[in-house]
Amino acid sequence: MRALGVPGLAWGPSWMEGIPMKKLSLGLLGAAMLWGGPESAERLSIPRLEGRPKIDGMLDEPVWSKAFVATRFFQTRPGENLSPSRKTEVRLFHNGSSIYLGVRCWDPRPQEIWRKRYGRDSDPGGGEAFSVLIDPSGSAQKALAIGITPMGDVSDGLYDLSTGHFSKSFDFEFKGMSRIDGDGYTVELEIPFDSLPIPLKNGSQTWYLYLERTVPRQDFELISNVPINRESVDPKDSYAPADLED
């Protein structure tokens, strides 16, 4: 069975439309097959840094140079665990009250980046975007899902792994901005801790994150920080562990 993409987000693959969510109950991202080795996801180490960047999509504040940089990504569609056609880099840090993501999506043909506009939580399907799922509980049960297009349009919701239900009735407080430039596009996200619908632990903790980029060009390409594993039965293999410094 194939199951790729973030279920319910506005720009999920169009072939997912109409799939009952109960069929997707074994994996975070609609994963009837789960993710994890034989290739392995990069363990993320998210530092605590002082500063609050302006969310304008520029990634030009000095604090970004001190952030953790995730560079290990896989093509998970149409190929499985291949080298992606485009380089992706995600910078992460937190300041004790919010987690920040700074994304650089390189593209050799930036003129072809989709510039379609969507309303919040609209459902056109098959669009170009960067998406993140965050499980701060470390239980692999519920996750906040956020998607943002190169034009800055956003979609969000809550995914419940225990029931397989994805709800877009939750509108979380977060900030996001994208910019298209000569190298591709960039994304900045600020997600306040107090907006997360999942209780947080005290002190240093391990979250679970899934990062995904969709490139709907000649072939619909999915680029993910977590590789495919058709043999795993552990829901936690749907994520990459992320250690947050206290």
C-alpha positions as CSV (number, residue, x, y, z in Angstrom):
1,M,0.0,0.0,0.0
2,R,1.2,3.5,-0.7
3,A,0.5,6.4,1.6
4,L,2.6,9.5,1.1
5,G,2.0,13.2,2.1
6,V,0.4,15.0,4.9
7,P,-3.3,13.9,5.1
8,G,-5.8,16.7,5.2
9,L,-3.3,19.6,4.6
10,A,-4.4,21.9,1.8
11,W,-1.7,20.8,-0.6
12,G,-1.6,17.0,0.0
13,P,-1.3,14.8,-3.0
14,S,-4.5,14.8,-5.0
15,W,-4.7,11.0,-5.0
16,M,-5.2,11.0,-1.3
17,E,-8.6,12.7,-1.6
18,G,-11.3,10.4,-0.5
19,I,-9.1,7.9,1.4
20,P,-10.8,7.0,4.7
21,M,-8.6,8.2,7.5
22,K,-9.1,4.9,9.4
23,K,-6.9,3.3,6.7
24,L,-4.2,5.7,7.7
25,S,-4.1,4.9,11.4
26,L,-0.7,3.2,11.5
27,G,1.5,6.1,10.5
28,L,1.7,9.8,11.2
29,L,1.6,11.0,7.6
30,G,-1.1,8.8,6.3
31,A,1.4,6.0,6.6
32,A,-0.1,2.6,6.0
33,M,3.5,1.8,5.5
34,L,5.8,3.3,8.1
35,W,8.9,5.3,7.9
36,G,12.3,4.8,9.6
37,G,15.4,2.6,8.6
38,P,16.9,0.7,6.7
39,E,18.1,4.2,6.0
40,S,17.9,6.3,9.1
41,A,16.5,9.7,9.9
42,E,18.9,12.3,11.2
43,R,18.4,12.9,14.9
44,L,17.7,16.6,15.4
45,S,19.3,18.6,18.2
46,I,17.4,21.9,18.7
47,P,19.4,24.5,20.7
48,R,17.9,27.1,23.0
49,L,19.1,30.5,21.7
50,E,18.3,34.1,22.7
51,G,16.5,36.0,20.0
52,R,13.3,36.3,18.1
53,P,13.7,36.7,14.4
54,K,11.3,38.8,12.4
55,I,9.1,36.4,10.5
56,D,9.5,37.8,7.0
57,G,11.0,34.8,5.1
58,M,14.4,36.4,4.9
59,L,16.5,34.2,7.2
60,D,18.9,37.1,7.6
61,E,19.1,37.4,11.4
62,P,22.3,36.3,13.1
63,V,20.5,33.8,15.3
64,W,19.9,31.6,12.3
65,S,23.6,31.0,11.9
66,K,23.6,29.3,15.4
67,A,20.6,27.1,14.7
68,F,20.7,23.4,14.2
69,V,20.8,22.6,10.4
70,A,18.9,19.5,9.1
71,T,20.4,18.5,5.8
72,R,19.6,14.7,5.5
73,F,16.6,14.4,3.2
74,F,15.3,11.6,1.0
75,Q,13.2,11.3,-2.1
76,T,10.2,9.2,-1.0
77,R,8.2,9.6,-4.1
78,P,8.4,8.6,-6.9
79,G,11.5,6.8,-5.8
80,E,12.1,5.3,-2.3
81,N,15.0,6.7,-0.2
82,L,16.8,8.1,-3.2
83,S,18.8,11.4,-3.4
84,P,16.3,14.2,-4.0
85,S,16.3,16.2,-7.2
86,R,16.6,19.4,-5.1
87,K,18.5,20.3,-2.0
88,T,16.5,21.2,1.2
89,E,17.9,22.7,4.4
90,V,15.9,23.3,7.6
91,R,17.3,25.3,10.5
92,L,15.7,24.9,14.0
93,F,16.0,26.5,17.4
94,H,13.8,27.6,20.3
95,N,14.0,30.5,22.8
96,G,12.1,28.9,25.6
97,S,8.7,30.2,24.4
98,S,8.6,29.3,20.7
99,I,10.2,26.9,18.2
100,Y,11.5,28.4,15.0
101,L,12.0,26.8,11.6
102,G,14.0,28.5,8.8
103,V,13.8,26.6,5.5
104,R,15.8,26.9,2.4
105,C,14.3,25.1,-0.6
106,W,16.8,25.2,-3.4
107,D,15.5,24.9,-7.0
108,P,17.5,24.9,-10.2
109,R,14.4,26.3,-12.0
110,P,12.9,28.8,-9.6
111,Q,10.8,30.3,-12.4
112,E,8.8,27.1,-12.4
113,I,7.9,27.3,-8.7
114,W,4.1,27.3,-8.3
115,R,2.7,30.7,-7.5
116,K,-0.9,29.7,-7.1
117,R,-2.8,31.3,-4.2
118,Y,-5.0,29.4,-1.8
119,G,-7.2,30.4,1.2
120,R,-6.3,29.1,4.6
121,D,-7.1,25.4,4.9
122,S,-8.4,25.3,1.4
123,D,-8.1,21.9,-0.4
124,P,-6.8,22.2,-4.0
125,G,-4.6,19.1,-3.7
126,G,-1.2,18.4,-5.2
127,G,0.3,21.9,-4.6
128,E,3.9,22.9,-3.9
129,A,4.7,23.4,-0.2
130,F,6.8,22.7,2.9
131,S,5.1,20.9,5.7
132,V,6.0,20.0,9.3
133,L,4.4,17.7,11.8
134,I,5.3,18.2,15.5
135,D,4.7,15.8,18.3
136,P,6.0,17.5,21.5
137,S,4.8,14.7,23.7
138,G,7.1,12.1,22.4
139,S,4.3,9.6,22.4
140,A,3.7,9.3,18.7
141,Q,0.0,9.8,19.3
142,K,-0.9,13.3,18.3
143,A,0.8,15.9,16.2
144,L,0.4,19.5,15.1
145,A,0.5,19.8,11.3
146,I,1.4,23.0,9.4
147,G,1.9,23.5,5.7
148,I,3.0,26.6,3.9
149,T,3.3,27.3,0.2
150,P,6.0,29.4,-1.6
151,M,3.5,32.2,-1.7
152,G,3.0,32.1,2.1
153,D,-0.5,30.5,2.2
154,V,-0.9,28.2,5.2
155,S,-2.9,25.2,6.4
156,D,-2.9,23.6,9.8
157,G,-4.6,20.9,11.8
158,L,-4.3,18.2,14.4
159,Y,-3.5,14.6,13.6
160,D,-4.6,11.9,16.1
161,L,-2.6,8.7,15.5
162,S,-4.7,6.7,17.9
163,T,-7.9,7.3,15.9
164,G,-6.5,8.1,12.4
165,H,-8.5,11.4,12.5
166,F,-7.2,14.6,11.0
167,S,-9.0,17.7,12.1
168,K,-8.7,21.2,10.5
169,S,-11.1,22.6,13.0
170,F,-8.1,23.7,15.1
171,D,-6.5,27.0,14.0
172,F,-3.3,27.4,15.9
173,E,-1.5,30.6,16.7
174,F,1.7,30.6,14.7
175,K,3.4,32.9,12.2
176,G,4.7,31.9,8.8
177,M,6.1,33.7,5.8
178,S,7.7,32.6,2.5
179,R,9.7,34.3,-0.2
180,I,10.7,33.2,-3.8
181,D,14.1,34.2,-5.0
182,G,16.7,33.3,-7.6
183,D,17.8,30.2,-5.7
184,G,14.3,28.8,-4.9
185,Y,12.3,29.8,-1.9
186,T,12.6,30.3,1.8
187,V,10.2,29.8,4.7
188,E,10.2,31.1,8.3
189,L,7.9,29.7,11.0
190,E,7.4,30.7,14.6
191,I,5.3,28.3,16.7
192,P,4.6,29.4,20.3
193,F,4.8,26.7,22.8
194,D,1.5,27.8,24.5
195,S,-0.3,27.3,21.2
196,L,0.5,23.6,21.1
197,P,-2.5,21.5,21.9
198,I,-0.3,18.8,23.5
199,P,1.0,19.3,27.1
200,L,4.8,19.9,27.3
201,K,7.2,18.4,29.7
202,N,9.6,20.4,31.9
203,G,13.3,20.6,31.2
204,S,15.2,19.0,28.3
205,Q,12.9,16.8,26.3
206,T,12.6,14.8,23.1
207,W,10.0,15.7,20.5
208,Y,9.2,14.0,17.2
209,L,9.3,15.9,13.9
210,Y,8.5,15.1,10.3
211,L,9.6,17.5,7.6
212,E,8.4,17.3,4.0
213,R,8.7,19.2,0.8
214,T,6.4,18.7,-2.2
215,V,7.6,19.4,-5.7
216,P,4.6,19.0,-8.2
217,R,6.5,19.3,-11.5
218,Q,7.1,16.6,-14.1
219,D,6.8,13.9,-11.5
220,F,5.1,14.6,-8.1
221,E,8.2,14.4,-5.9
222,L,8.1,14.1,-2.1
223,I,11.2,15.0,-0.2
224,S,11.3,14.0,3.5
225,N,13.7,13.9,6.4
226,V,12.4,10.4,7.3
227,P,13.0,7.5,4.9
228,I,10.5,4.8,4.0
229,N,10.6,1.4,5.8
230,R,7.9,-1.1,4.7
231,E,8.8,-3.5,7.5
232,S,8.5,-1.3,10.6
233,V,5.5,-1.5,12.9
234,D,6.6,1.1,15.4
235,P,4.7,4.4,15.0
236,K,7.7,6.3,16.2
237,D,9.5,5.4,13.0
238,S,7.2,7.9,11.3
239,Y,9.3,10.7,12.8
240,A,12.8,11.9,13.5
241,P,13.6,12.4,17.2
242,A,14.3,16.0,18.1
243,D,16.2,16.8,21.3
244,L,15.3,20.2,22.8
245,E,17.9,21.8,25.0
246,D,16.6,23.2,28.3
